Amino acid sequence: MLNFQRKLSEMEQVILENMKKQNTVLWLNPNKTDELPENHSFSFQEVINAEKRLQRFSRYIQAVFPETKKLQGIIESDLIEIPKMKPFIEKNAEKPLLGKLLLKCDHELAVSGSIKARGGIYEVLKFAEQCAIEKGFIKETDDYEKFKSEAFRQCFSQYKIAVGSTGNLGLSIGIMAAKLGFQVTVHMSMDAKKWKKDLLREKGVKVIEYESDYSLAVEEGRKQAEHDPMCHFVDDENSIDLFSGYAVSALRLKNQLEELNIQVDEEHPLFVYLPCGVGGGPGGVAYGLKALYKEHVHIFFGEPTQSPCMLLGMMTGLHDKIAVKDIGLTNRTEADGLAVGRASKFVGKLMEPILSGCYTVDDEFLFESLKKMMQHEGIFMEPSSHASVYGPIQLLKEGNAYIEKYELTNRLHQATHILWATGGNMVPQEQREVYLNR
Ligand SMILES: *Cc1c(COP(=O)(O)O)cnc(C)c1O
């Protein structure tokens, strides 16, 4: 018998039993206060600093990644309406979805085609800046296009960067770090797709493959980096820098909502649904949005029925002291970006007062949604991304208690629902066909 940190309510015990049976569930967070956590190692100032740092690097980014020129070297995605997906959601929920339905297109982010282009690239840039400042190569007020020069690349070639990943983080870190001239090693879990490893090797990145899952790949990477003072390990489970890079998206989203004349306030609730793996990506976005919109934003994380690590960690209060295998699940899912069996404690703790809830989704739905999104909106997103689409369905089907508790019933017709698309653009055509023909 596992010893939980929190006593589960009757409702939560039912949820746990359903999780063991791999049924889809919706868990509502009883600890939500809508306040940002205090006395924590993280503060909103980090997010502001990250945005400024990304601004400093924008001249360099547009010089080395020409596709970022149209946004002046800022890596950002569109926010678009996807009304043609409403009938699919409503059919699955057996209820109408009131309000607006939008997609945040991080599957199209420049450079690496996933949400990891936020956190991953940011952490590499921050490390590069730190090295360059230490060596006296640059001041914050200089033109950062200098980072392109051979002298900088020479300098960075003495340093190493390492990361453990299920695929997309490795891709972002690998592409950015190799571009700057670092020696890069990516420790890939068994879930990582072959094309991601091939692409990295083409760019001169050292890829080490593991027969085990994500947690072990991270552990091995961390161990190897520990013994090397010239090696910076990007720690997906604990990194404040990754988290800050993800959180910047909230500042950008606020501007985009304003440009679309979409209000967020007491009368106009905002619902955001994010696919969750170890937690850093969705957690960073959630933190930023909560700082900006307080109780008017309602944030839900989606995880595969086989890998609900964040739900399990938060519901039991055990965070990284419990893994999905402890309740008999396999952590095997086609949603490779979400194949994580043990959540980040750093993120889980931060989410306690912020998150509205977590839900699970089965792989079959992900593929059905993948086809429908292609048919109706002409948009391709990888399977992990589609965990977001199940959010409003679960809320409509099982979230009545939430809607009533926060007195949202009469405001739903003025609500905005954002599905956070997290990856897709880098997926090769043959792999897309495989997904679409399943
Ligand atoms: C990594 C990833 C996520 C989840 O991010 P975490 O930081 O692991 O929680 C979601 N979708 C895709 C496509 C990803 O690659």
XYZ file of C-alpha atoms and ligand atoms in Angstrom:
453
model
C 0.000 0.000 0.000
C 1.369 3.400 -0.959
C 1.562 6.035 1.699
C 0.072 9.226 0.274
C 0.998 12.668 1.516
C -2.621 13.809 1.367
C -5.704 11.899 2.356
C -7.684 11.313 -0.804
C -11.336 12.359 -0.843
C -13.934 9.774 -1.792
C -14.090 11.313 -5.227
C -10.306 11.075 -5.569
C -10.347 7.426 -4.554
C -12.776 6.759 -7.376
C -10.479 8.684 -9.743
C -7.498 6.603 -8.637
C -9.399 3.353 -9.253
C -10.374 4.607 -12.705
C -6.780 5.585 -13.465
C -5.649 2.060 -12.625
C -8.216 0.752 -15.120
C -6.884 3.203 -17.746
C -10.225 4.990 -17.926
C -10.202 8.681 -18.760
C -10.660 10.886 -15.691
C -10.954 14.527 -14.655
C -9.359 15.543 -11.355
C -10.191 18.958 -9.898
C -7.490 20.520 -7.764
C -8.863 21.161 -4.246
C -5.859 23.364 -3.344
C -6.337 26.047 -5.997
C -6.194 29.555 -4.500
C -5.364 31.611 -7.613
C -2.430 33.192 -5.781
C 1.099 32.767 -7.065
C 3.103 30.634 -4.653
C 5.158 32.731 -2.213
C 8.498 31.952 -0.606
C 9.351 29.832 -3.562
C 12.551 29.611 -5.571
C 10.702 31.152 -8.523
C 9.292 34.636 -9.016
C 7.624 36.558 -11.836
C 10.724 38.726 -12.182
C 12.430 35.730 -13.821
C 9.817 35.827 -16.566
C 10.416 39.528 -17.230
C 14.182 38.910 -17.308
C 13.681 36.072 -19.777
C 11.625 38.260 -22.115
C 14.365 40.931 -22.044
C 17.076 38.363 -22.715
C 15.148 36.995 -25.707
C 14.883 40.572 -26.994
C 18.659 40.983 -26.717
C 19.181 37.813 -28.729
C 16.620 38.651 -31.414
C 19.219 40.178 -33.789
C 21.294 37.003 -33.589
C 18.262 34.705 -33.959
C 17.066 36.407 -37.120
C 20.573 36.343 -38.547
C 21.004 32.572 -38.098
C 17.374 31.432 -38.529
C 16.046 33.468 -41.474
C 12.524 32.079 -40.988
C 12.324 34.252 -37.854
C 12.850 37.487 -39.815
C 9.169 38.274 -40.151
C 8.882 38.506 -36.355
C 12.273 40.268 -36.028
C 13.949 37.275 -34.420
C 11.255 36.661 -31.827
C 10.184 33.011 -31.814
C 6.412 33.198 -31.433
C 3.347 31.410 -32.804
C -0.085 32.547 -33.958
C -3.294 32.406 -31.977
C -6.140 31.462 -34.327
C -9.821 30.554 -34.220
C -10.666 26.958 -35.137
C -14.486 26.956 -35.298
C -14.579 23.884 -37.537
C -13.309 21.722 -34.676
C -16.284 22.635 -32.488
C -18.654 19.965 -33.872
C -16.052 17.253 -33.183
C -15.679 18.401 -29.584
C -19.440 18.733 -29.131
C -20.092 15.286 -30.563
C -17.618 13.734 -28.127
C -18.912 15.760 -25.183
C -22.583 15.297 -26.164
C -23.075 18.960 -25.257
C -22.641 22.319 -26.977
C -19.339 24.162 -26.478
C -20.268 27.778 -25.843
C -17.865 30.656 -26.434
C -14.853 30.901 -28.723
C -12.495 28.051 -29.610
C -8.875 29.005 -30.349
C -5.636 27.214 -31.083
C -2.256 28.463 -29.845
C -0.020 27.280 -32.658
C 3.184 26.224 -30.902
C 3.278 23.256 -33.297
C 4.507 25.887 -35.784
C 7.124 27.610 -33.643
C 10.187 28.519 -35.679
C 13.491 26.629 -35.360
C 12.220 23.411 -33.762
C 8.451 23.128 -34.315
C 7.334 22.543 -30.741
C 6.705 24.263 -27.409
C 10.294 23.286 -26.523
C 11.459 26.085 -28.797
C 10.463 28.359 -25.902
C 12.168 26.849 -22.857
C 14.914 24.874 -24.557
C 16.220 27.640 -26.781
C 15.978 30.152 -23.955
C 18.118 28.058 -21.614
C 20.823 27.564 -24.251
C 20.892 31.297 -25.041
C 21.155 32.174 -21.373
C 24.076 29.798 -20.923
C 25.795 31.189 -24.028
C 25.349 34.736 -22.760
C 26.797 33.813 -19.392
C 29.865 32.188 -20.995
C 30.379 35.168 -23.319
C 30.092 37.702 -20.495
C 32.503 35.737 -18.288
C 35.056 35.617 -21.095
C 34.635 39.341 -21.700
C 33.294 38.783 -25.220
C 30.123 40.823 -24.801
C 28.131 43.306 -22.716
C 24.346 43.291 -22.435
C 24.182 46.557 -24.379
C 26.099 45.175 -27.402
C 24.619 43.997 -30.683
C 24.113 40.268 -30.154
C 24.545 39.494 -33.834
C 28.162 39.074 -32.739
C 27.259 35.631 -31.412
C 27.416 34.480 -35.029
C 31.117 35.152 -35.349
C 33.826 32.489 -35.531
C 35.451 33.816 -32.351
C 32.282 33.094 -30.381
C 31.903 29.641 -31.905
C 35.519 28.901 -31.022
C 34.881 29.999 -27.474
C 31.699 27.889 -27.129
C 33.357 24.809 -28.610
C 35.191 24.359 -25.304
C 31.878 23.938 -23.496
C 29.415 21.069 -23.537
C 25.662 21.018 -23.196
C 23.756 17.849 -22.314
C 20.066 16.987 -21.961
C 17.793 13.981 -21.457
C 14.644 13.917 -23.573
C 11.779 11.984 -25.173
C 12.567 13.861 -28.390
C 11.434 17.453 -28.752
C 13.525 18.985 -25.994
C 16.572 17.235 -27.428
C 15.679 18.687 -30.813
C 15.426 22.264 -29.519
C 18.527 22.127 -27.350
C 20.483 20.271 -30.025
C 19.651 22.631 -32.880
C 20.277 25.815 -30.891
C 23.406 24.646 -29.078
C 24.987 23.216 -32.241
C 24.263 26.491 -34.071
C 26.147 28.442 -31.402
C 29.091 26.037 -31.596
C 28.710 24.047 -28.354
C 29.456 20.327 -28.124
C 26.050 18.777 -27.529
C 24.969 15.397 -26.183
C 21.316 14.347 -26.147
C 20.274 11.345 -24.058
C 17.171 9.947 -25.753
C 14.599 7.668 -24.107
C 13.162 4.684 -25.972
C 10.104 6.755 -26.945
C 12.112 9.136 -29.106
C 11.283 8.796 -32.796
C 14.044 7.762 -35.170
C 13.701 10.849 -37.376
C 14.447 13.099 -34.420
C 17.680 11.231 -33.679
C 18.687 11.237 -37.356
C 18.083 14.967 -37.672
C 20.212 15.718 -34.636
C 23.063 13.519 -35.797
C 23.029 15.366 -39.122
C 23.649 18.568 -37.178
C 26.659 17.092 -35.406
C 24.873 16.378 -32.144
C 25.924 13.275 -30.199
C 22.822 11.165 -29.571
C 22.896 8.420 -26.944
C 19.957 6.018 -27.070
C 18.442 4.215 -24.100
C 16.218 1.166 -23.905
C 14.488 2.702 -20.921
C 12.037 5.530 -20.359
C 12.512 9.248 -19.950
C 13.383 9.381 -16.232
C 16.382 7.101 -16.722
C 17.632 8.988 -19.785
C 17.566 12.188 -17.715
C 19.270 10.471 -14.782
C 22.088 9.132 -16.971
C 22.596 12.513 -18.610
C 22.723 14.222 -15.236
C 25.269 11.710 -13.929
C 27.590 12.043 -16.898
C 27.437 15.847 -16.803
C 28.114 16.017 -13.063
C 31.700 14.897 -13.473
C 32.486 17.501 -16.099
C 32.902 21.142 -15.002
C 32.717 22.333 -18.631
C 29.324 20.678 -19.146
C 25.985 22.429 -18.639
C 23.158 19.962 -18.025
C 19.686 21.129 -19.043
C 17.624 19.586 -16.266
C 14.093 19.119 -17.588
C 12.889 18.064 -14.125
C 14.239 21.043 -12.174
C 15.300 23.860 -14.459
C 14.244 27.391 -13.580
C 15.573 28.638 -16.910
C 13.452 26.270 -18.975
C 10.423 27.220 -16.914
C 11.091 30.952 -17.396
C 11.382 30.533 -21.150
C 8.017 28.764 -21.305
C 6.374 31.370 -19.076
C 7.265 34.224 -21.476
C 4.522 32.870 -23.740
C 1.925 34.299 -21.355
C 3.116 37.880 -21.944
C 2.899 37.291 -25.691
C -0.512 35.616 -25.458
C -1.915 38.592 -23.579
C -0.966 40.879 -26.465
C -2.465 38.483 -28.978
C -5.766 38.287 -27.098
C -5.895 42.080 -27.006
C -5.222 42.271 -30.744
C -8.146 39.897 -31.301
C -10.316 42.068 -29.013
C -10.869 39.136 -26.685
C -11.568 40.172 -23.128
C -10.537 38.167 -20.103
C -12.235 39.216 -16.863
C -14.929 38.201 -14.391
C -17.566 38.061 -17.125
C -15.270 36.553 -19.767
C -13.478 33.497 -18.403
C -10.462 32.061 -20.200
C -9.957 28.271 -20.308
C -6.577 26.892 -21.358
C -5.841 23.213 -22.040
C -2.205 22.070 -22.152
C -0.635 18.666 -22.871
C 1.637 17.710 -19.969
C 4.733 15.519 -19.803
C 7.164 16.211 -16.969
C 5.391 19.541 -16.434
C 7.862 22.300 -17.337
C 6.240 23.448 -20.584
C 2.619 23.573 -19.458
C 3.686 24.651 -15.965
C 5.598 27.658 -17.247
C 2.683 28.761 -19.416
C 0.267 28.254 -16.501
C 2.419 30.279 -14.122
C 2.657 33.184 -16.543
C -1.059 33.167 -17.291
C -2.024 32.997 -13.617
C 0.242 35.958 -12.865
C -1.549 37.977 -15.545
C -5.167 36.827 -15.254
C -5.532 35.569 -11.657
C -8.890 33.837 -11.002
C -10.171 34.633 -14.498
C -8.044 31.972 -16.147
C -8.803 28.267 -15.696
C -5.946 25.952 -16.595
C -6.159 22.202 -17.196
C -3.351 19.763 -18.028
C -3.969 16.722 -20.247
C -2.008 13.464 -19.982
C -2.249 10.010 -21.599
C -4.176 7.381 -19.605
C -0.921 5.406 -19.386
C 1.244 8.356 -18.230
C -0.727 10.593 -15.837
C 2.314 11.504 -13.734
C 1.361 15.096 -12.892
C -2.180 14.140 -11.928
C -0.872 11.346 -9.715
C 1.842 13.494 -8.131
C -0.481 16.410 -7.385
C -3.471 14.382 -6.217
C -1.409 12.331 -3.762
C 0.863 15.231 -2.796
C 3.795 12.911 -3.437
C 4.995 14.686 -6.623
C 8.211 12.934 -7.743
C 7.942 10.314 -4.994
C 5.361 8.392 -7.013
C 5.439 7.052 -10.566
C 2.671 5.752 -12.824
C 4.196 2.265 -12.577
C 3.374 2.311 -8.842
C -0.324 2.119 -9.764
C 0.215 -0.529 -12.409
C 0.390 1.660 -15.520
C 2.962 1.087 -18.271
C 3.920 4.627 -19.372
C 3.654 3.315 -22.940
C 1.901 5.793 -25.210
C 2.080 6.956 -28.821
C 2.134 10.507 -27.452
C 5.930 10.438 -27.234
C 6.211 13.986 -25.854
C 4.042 12.987 -22.894
C 5.615 9.601 -22.116
C 6.786 10.587 -18.654
C 6.146 8.359 -15.642
C 7.328 10.667 -12.870
C 6.492 14.376 -12.726
C 8.704 17.305 -11.790
C 8.386 18.155 -8.107
C 9.565 21.701 -8.784
C 6.657 22.219 -11.181
C 4.071 20.207 -9.222
C 4.649 22.299 -6.091
C 4.372 25.534 -8.062
C 1.114 24.326 -9.628
C -0.626 23.557 -6.317
C -2.308 26.973 -5.972
C -2.563 27.577 -9.748
C -3.903 24.579 -11.587
C -7.646 23.988 -12.015
C -7.236 20.296 -12.714
C -5.785 17.431 -14.753
C -7.524 15.017 -17.097
C -6.462 11.922 -18.986
C -7.023 10.987 -22.617
C -6.493 7.693 -24.451
C -4.261 7.272 -27.473
C -7.188 6.299 -29.677
C -8.735 9.738 -29.212
C -5.428 11.433 -30.064
C -5.393 9.793 -33.494
C -9.058 10.472 -34.134
C -8.485 14.120 -33.279
C -5.364 14.206 -35.455
C -7.419 13.128 -38.482
C -10.304 15.505 -37.737
C -7.982 18.495 -37.274
C -6.440 17.744 -40.660
C -9.822 17.255 -42.354
C -11.624 20.262 -40.881
C -8.902 22.836 -40.314
C -6.062 21.533 -42.504
C -3.733 21.595 -39.517
C -1.244 18.857 -38.688
C -0.170 18.445 -35.076
C 1.654 15.472 -33.558
C -0.287 13.037 -31.317
C 0.905 14.599 -28.018
C -0.517 17.947 -29.082
C -3.997 16.501 -29.374
C -4.188 15.905 -25.645
C -5.290 19.551 -25.566
C -8.378 18.814 -27.682
C -9.763 16.454 -25.066
C -9.739 19.195 -22.402
C -13.015 20.930 -23.222
C -14.630 17.525 -23.760
C -13.713 16.359 -20.266
C -14.744 19.684 -18.781
C -18.172 19.494 -20.462
C -18.642 15.845 -19.593
C -17.359 15.697 -16.035
C -16.609 19.239 -14.908
C -20.016 20.359 -13.670
C -18.795 20.639 -10.109
C -16.076 23.042 -11.292
C -18.441 25.179 -13.365
C -20.821 25.474 -10.426
C -18.165 26.098 -7.792
C -16.793 29.095 -9.702
C -20.255 30.280 -10.810
C -19.393 30.031 -14.470
C -22.692 28.663 -15.811
C -24.055 32.016 -16.974
C -20.713 33.173 -18.328
C -19.819 30.239 -20.525
C -21.315 31.851 -23.644
C -18.696 34.609 -23.224
C -15.812 32.247 -22.528
C -12.682 31.653 -24.577
C -11.181 28.169 -24.821
C -7.573 27.863 -25.940
C -6.171 24.507 -27.018
C -2.394 24.659 -26.727
C -0.852 22.920 -29.737
C 2.582 21.768 -28.612
C 4.287 20.130 -31.565
C 4.042 19.034 -35.171
C 5.854 21.083 -37.778
C 9.072 19.099 -37.772
C 7.346 15.733 -38.307
C 8.417 14.372 -41.732
C 5.763 13.702 -44.370
C 6.093 9.883 -44.230
C 5.563 9.913 -40.477
C 2.501 12.156 -40.918
C 1.016 9.628 -43.349
C 1.566 6.866 -40.812
C -0.329 8.837 -38.179
C -3.115 9.852 -40.547
C -3.649 6.294 -41.804
C -3.860 4.624 -38.454
C 7.465 18.155 -24.177
C 6.144 18.187 -24.806
C 4.991 18.429 -24.055
C 4.968 18.580 -22.557
O 5.954 19.384 -21.978
P 6.582 18.984 -20.570
O 7.486 20.088 -20.243
O 7.313 17.683 -20.755
O 5.445 18.816 -19.633
C 3.802 18.461 -24.742
N 3.739 18.271 -26.068
C 4.820 18.041 -26.821
C 4.666 17.849 -28.279
C 6.057 17.994 -26.207
O 7.136 17.763 -26.958
